PDB file of C-alpha atoms in Angstrom:
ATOM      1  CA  UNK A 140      62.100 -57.143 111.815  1.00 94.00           C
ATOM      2  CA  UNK A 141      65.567 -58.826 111.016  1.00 95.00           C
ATOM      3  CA  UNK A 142      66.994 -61.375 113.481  1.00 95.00           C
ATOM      4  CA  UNK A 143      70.243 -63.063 113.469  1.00 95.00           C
ATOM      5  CA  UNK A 144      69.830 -66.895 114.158  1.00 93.00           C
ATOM      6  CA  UNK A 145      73.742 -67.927 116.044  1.00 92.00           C
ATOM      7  CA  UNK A 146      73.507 -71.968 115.826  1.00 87.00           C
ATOM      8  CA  UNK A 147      75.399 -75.332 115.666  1.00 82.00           C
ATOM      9  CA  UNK A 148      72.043 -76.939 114.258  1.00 77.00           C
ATOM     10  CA  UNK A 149      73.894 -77.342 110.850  1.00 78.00           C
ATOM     11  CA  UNK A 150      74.424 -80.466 110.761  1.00 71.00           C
ATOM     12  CA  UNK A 151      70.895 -80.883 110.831  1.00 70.00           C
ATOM     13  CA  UNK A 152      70.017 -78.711 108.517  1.00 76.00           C
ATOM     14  CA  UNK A 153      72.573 -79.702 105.901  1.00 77.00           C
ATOM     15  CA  UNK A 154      70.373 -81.888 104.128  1.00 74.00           C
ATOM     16  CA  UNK A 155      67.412 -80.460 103.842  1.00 74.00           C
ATOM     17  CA  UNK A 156      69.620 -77.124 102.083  1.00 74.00           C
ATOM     18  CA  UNK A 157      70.778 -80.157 100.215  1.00 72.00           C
ATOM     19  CA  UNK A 158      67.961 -81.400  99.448  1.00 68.00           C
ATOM     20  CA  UNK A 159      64.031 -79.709  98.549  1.00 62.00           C
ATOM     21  CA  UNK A 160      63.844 -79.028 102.658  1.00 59.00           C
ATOM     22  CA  UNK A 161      60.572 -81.536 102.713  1.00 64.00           C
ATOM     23  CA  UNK A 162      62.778 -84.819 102.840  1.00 65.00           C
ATOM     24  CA  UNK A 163      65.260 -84.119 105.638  1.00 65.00           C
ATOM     25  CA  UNK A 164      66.171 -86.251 108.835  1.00 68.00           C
ATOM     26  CA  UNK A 165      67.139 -83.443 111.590  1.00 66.00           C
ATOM     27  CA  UNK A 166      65.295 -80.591 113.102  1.00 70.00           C
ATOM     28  CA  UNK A 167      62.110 -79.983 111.707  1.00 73.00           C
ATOM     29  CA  UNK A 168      61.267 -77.886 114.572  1.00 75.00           C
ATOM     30  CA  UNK A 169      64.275 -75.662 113.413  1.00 79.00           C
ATOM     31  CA  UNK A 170      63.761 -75.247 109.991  1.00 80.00           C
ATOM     32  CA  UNK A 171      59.400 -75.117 110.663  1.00 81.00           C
ATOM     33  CA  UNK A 172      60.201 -72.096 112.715  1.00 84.00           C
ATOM     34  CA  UNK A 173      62.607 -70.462 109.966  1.00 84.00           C
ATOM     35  CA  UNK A 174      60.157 -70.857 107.632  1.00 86.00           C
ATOM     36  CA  UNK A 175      57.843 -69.531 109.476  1.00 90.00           C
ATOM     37  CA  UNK A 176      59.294 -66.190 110.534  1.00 91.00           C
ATOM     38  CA  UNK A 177      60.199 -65.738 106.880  1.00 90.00           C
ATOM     39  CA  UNK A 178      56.716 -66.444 105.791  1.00 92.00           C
ATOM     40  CA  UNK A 179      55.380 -63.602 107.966  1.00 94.00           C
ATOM     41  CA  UNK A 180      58.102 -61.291 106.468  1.00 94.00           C
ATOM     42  CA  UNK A 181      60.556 -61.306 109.108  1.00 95.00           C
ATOM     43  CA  UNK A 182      64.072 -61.473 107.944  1.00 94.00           C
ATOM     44  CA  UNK A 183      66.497 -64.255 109.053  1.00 93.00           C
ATOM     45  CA  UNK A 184      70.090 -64.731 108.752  1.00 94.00           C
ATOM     46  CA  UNK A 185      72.394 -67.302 110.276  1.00 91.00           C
ATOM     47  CA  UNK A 186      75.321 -68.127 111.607  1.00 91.00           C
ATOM     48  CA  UNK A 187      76.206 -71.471 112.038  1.00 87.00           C
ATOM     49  CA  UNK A 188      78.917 -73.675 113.480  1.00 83.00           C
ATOM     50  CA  UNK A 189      80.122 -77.248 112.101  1.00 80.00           C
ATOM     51  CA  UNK A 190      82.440 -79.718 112.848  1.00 73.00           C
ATOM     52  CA  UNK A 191      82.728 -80.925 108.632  1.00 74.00           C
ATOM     53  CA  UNK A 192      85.221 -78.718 107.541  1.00 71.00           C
ATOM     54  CA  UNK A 193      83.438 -79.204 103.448  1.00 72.00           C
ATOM     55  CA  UNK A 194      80.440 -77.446 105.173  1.00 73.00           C
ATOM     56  CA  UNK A 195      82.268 -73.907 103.941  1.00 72.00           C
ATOM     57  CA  UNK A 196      80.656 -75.053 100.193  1.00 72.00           C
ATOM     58  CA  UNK A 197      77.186 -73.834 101.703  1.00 73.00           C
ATOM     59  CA  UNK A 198      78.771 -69.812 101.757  1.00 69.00           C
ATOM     60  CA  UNK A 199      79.052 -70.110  98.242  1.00 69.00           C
ATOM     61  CA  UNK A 200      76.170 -72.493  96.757  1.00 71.00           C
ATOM     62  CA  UNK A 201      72.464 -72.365  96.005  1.00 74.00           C
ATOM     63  CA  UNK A 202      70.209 -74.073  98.680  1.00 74.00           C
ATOM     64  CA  UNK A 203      67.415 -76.084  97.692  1.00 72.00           C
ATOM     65  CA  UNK A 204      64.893 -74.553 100.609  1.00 76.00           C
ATOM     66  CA  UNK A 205      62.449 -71.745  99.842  1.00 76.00           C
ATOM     67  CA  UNK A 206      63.210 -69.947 102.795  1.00 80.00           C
ATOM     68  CA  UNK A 207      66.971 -70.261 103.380  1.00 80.00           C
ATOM     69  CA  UNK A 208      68.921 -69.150 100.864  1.00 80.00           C
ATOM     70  CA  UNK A 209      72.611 -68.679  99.949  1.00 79.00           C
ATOM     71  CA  UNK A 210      72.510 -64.457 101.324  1.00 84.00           C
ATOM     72  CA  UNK A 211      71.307 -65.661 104.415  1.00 86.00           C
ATOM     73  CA  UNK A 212      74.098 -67.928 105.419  1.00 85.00           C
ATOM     74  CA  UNK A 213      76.393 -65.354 106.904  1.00 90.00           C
ATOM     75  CA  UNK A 214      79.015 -67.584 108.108  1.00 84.00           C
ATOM     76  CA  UNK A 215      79.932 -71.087 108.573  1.00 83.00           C
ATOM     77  CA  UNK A 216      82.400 -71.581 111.671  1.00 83.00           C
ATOM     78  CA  UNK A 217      83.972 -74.746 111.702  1.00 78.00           C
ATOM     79  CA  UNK A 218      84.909 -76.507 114.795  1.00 73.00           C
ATOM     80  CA  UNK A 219      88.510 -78.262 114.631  1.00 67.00           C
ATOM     81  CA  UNK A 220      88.564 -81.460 116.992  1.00 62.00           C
ATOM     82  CA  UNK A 221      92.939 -81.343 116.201  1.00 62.00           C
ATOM     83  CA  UNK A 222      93.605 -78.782 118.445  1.00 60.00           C
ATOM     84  CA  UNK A 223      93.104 -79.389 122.240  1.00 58.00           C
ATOM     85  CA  UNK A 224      89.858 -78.249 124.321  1.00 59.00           C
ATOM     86  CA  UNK A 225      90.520 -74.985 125.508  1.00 58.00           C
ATOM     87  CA  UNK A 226      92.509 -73.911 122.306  1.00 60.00           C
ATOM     88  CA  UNK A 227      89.416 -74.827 121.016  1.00 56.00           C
ATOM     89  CA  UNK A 228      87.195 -73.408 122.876  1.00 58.00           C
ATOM     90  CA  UNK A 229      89.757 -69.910 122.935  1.00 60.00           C
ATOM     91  CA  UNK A 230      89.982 -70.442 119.069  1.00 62.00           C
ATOM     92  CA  UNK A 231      85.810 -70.895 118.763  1.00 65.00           C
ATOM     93  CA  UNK A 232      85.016 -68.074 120.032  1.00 74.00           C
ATOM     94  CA  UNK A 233      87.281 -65.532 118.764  1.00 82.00           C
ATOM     95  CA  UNK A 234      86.194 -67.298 114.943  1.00 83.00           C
ATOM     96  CA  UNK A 235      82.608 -66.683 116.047  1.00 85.00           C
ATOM     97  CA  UNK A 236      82.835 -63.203 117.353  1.00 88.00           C
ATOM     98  CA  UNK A 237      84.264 -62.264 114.246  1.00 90.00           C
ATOM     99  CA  UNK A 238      81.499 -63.502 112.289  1.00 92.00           C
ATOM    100  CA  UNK A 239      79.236 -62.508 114.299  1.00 93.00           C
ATOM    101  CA  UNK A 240      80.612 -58.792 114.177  1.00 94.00           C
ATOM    102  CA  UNK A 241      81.284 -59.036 110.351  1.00 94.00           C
ATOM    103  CA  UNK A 242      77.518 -60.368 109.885  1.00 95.00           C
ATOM    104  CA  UNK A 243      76.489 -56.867 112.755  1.00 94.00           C
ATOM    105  CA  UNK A 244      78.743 -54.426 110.692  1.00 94.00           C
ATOM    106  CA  UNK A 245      76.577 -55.338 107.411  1.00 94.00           C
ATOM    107  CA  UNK A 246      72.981 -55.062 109.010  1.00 94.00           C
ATOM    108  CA  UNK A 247      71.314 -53.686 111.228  1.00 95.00           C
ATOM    109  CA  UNK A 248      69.617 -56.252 113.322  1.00 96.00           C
ATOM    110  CA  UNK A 249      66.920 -56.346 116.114  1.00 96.00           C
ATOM    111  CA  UNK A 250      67.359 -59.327 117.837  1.00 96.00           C
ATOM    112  CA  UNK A 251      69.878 -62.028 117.879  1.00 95.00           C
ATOM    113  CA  UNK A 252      69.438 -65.839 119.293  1.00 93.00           C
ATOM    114  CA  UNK A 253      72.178 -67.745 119.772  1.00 90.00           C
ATOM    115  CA  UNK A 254      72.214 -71.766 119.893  1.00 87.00           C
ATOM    116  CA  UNK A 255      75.162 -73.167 120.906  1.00 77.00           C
ATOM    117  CA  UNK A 256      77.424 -74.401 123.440  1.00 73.00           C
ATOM    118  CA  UNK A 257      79.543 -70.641 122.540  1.00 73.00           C
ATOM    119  CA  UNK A 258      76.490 -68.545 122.878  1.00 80.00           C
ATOM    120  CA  UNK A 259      77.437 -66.937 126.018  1.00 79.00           C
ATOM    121  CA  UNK A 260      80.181 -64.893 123.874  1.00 82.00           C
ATOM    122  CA  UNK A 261      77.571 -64.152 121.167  1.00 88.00           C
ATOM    123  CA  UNK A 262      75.300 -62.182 124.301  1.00 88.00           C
ATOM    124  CA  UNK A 263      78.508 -60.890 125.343  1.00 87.00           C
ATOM    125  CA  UNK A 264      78.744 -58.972 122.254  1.00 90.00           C
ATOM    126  CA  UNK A 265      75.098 -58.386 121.790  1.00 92.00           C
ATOM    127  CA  UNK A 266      74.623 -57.107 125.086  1.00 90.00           C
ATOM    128  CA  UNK A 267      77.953 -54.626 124.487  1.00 92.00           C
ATOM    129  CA  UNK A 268      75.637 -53.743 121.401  1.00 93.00           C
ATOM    130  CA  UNK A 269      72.809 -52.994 123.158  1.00 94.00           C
ATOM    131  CA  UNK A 270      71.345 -55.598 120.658  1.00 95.00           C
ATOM    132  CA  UNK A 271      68.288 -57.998 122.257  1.00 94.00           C
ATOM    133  CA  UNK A 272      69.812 -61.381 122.728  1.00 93.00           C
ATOM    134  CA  UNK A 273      67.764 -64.438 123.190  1.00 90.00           C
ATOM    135  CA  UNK A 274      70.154 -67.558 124.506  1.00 87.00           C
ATOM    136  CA  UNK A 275      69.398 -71.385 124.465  1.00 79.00           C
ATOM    137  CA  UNK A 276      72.622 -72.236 126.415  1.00 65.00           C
ATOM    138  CA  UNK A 277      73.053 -76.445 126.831  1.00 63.00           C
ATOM    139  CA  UNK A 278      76.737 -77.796 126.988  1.00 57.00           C
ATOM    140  CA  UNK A 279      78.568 -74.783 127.987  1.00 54.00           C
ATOM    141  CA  UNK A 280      81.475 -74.350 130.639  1.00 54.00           C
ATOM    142  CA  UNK A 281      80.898 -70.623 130.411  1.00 53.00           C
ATOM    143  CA  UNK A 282      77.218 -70.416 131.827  1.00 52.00           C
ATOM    144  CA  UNK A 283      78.449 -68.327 134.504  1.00 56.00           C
ATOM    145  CA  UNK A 284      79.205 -65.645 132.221  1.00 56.00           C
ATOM    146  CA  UNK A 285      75.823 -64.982 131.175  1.00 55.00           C
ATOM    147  CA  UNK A 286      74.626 -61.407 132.089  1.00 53.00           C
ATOM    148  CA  UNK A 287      70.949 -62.076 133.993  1.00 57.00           C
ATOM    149  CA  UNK A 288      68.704 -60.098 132.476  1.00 53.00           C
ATOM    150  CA  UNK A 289      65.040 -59.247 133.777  1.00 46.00           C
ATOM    151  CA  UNK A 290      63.636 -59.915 137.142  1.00 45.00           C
ATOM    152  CA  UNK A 291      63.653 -62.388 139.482  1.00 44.00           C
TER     153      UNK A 291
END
């Protein structure tokens, strides 16, 4: 099974790929799970978003953890405060759709979970896919946009 992991969790994970992934401050429950799924062979990828613009060295450097490495990290989206809200928000999730669809276009995935305030687009696209799509949605304007799937 390969899953794509969509998340703004990396600024919680940036020191434990920094450091040996035992000594880190944020998200254990993240990174426990990840290496967990990898440990019982399923692939993971991810996608995250940042708002530390030097958070692109990550696409291009060894991490320290076992079970995230540098081929996994298929895109760092970084989230410029400069520009006002909605240009933001406009600008965020064009930036992550394209990831996102670069990151579909090289794999074949079965499941994508998206973490983030911009996940609604991610299930968007998923759904268009007919790609599974798992959402955690928390801090979104866009909720309403969600397609309900399942029953009642």
């Amino acid at each position: 099974m390969r899953i794509l992991v969509v998340t703004n969790m990396f600024s919680a994970v940036r020191d434990a790929l920094e450091n040996d992934g035992v000594n880190f401050k944020g998200m254990p429950g993240f990174l426990k799970a990840m290496q967990y799924f990898t440990e019982k062979g399923i692939e993971i990828d991810c996608i995250f978003t940042s708002f530390v613009s030097t958070d692109r060295k990550f696409m291009n450097s060894e991490t320290k953890l076992s079970f995230i490495k540098k081929e996994q990290i298929k895109g760092i989206v970084i989230k410029d405060y400069r520009i006002n809200k909605l240009t933001r928000y406009v600008f965020m999730d064009v930036a992550l759709l394209s990831t996102v669809k670069k990151a579909l276009k090289q794999k074949k995935y079965d499941f994508i979970y998206a973490m983030t305030p911009d996940s609604s687009c991610v299930n968007k696209l998923a759904n268009s896919m007919g790609i599974p799509c798992g959402v955690r949605l928390y801090g979104s304007f866009m909720w309403r946009n969600l397609k309900k799937k399942g029953r009642k």
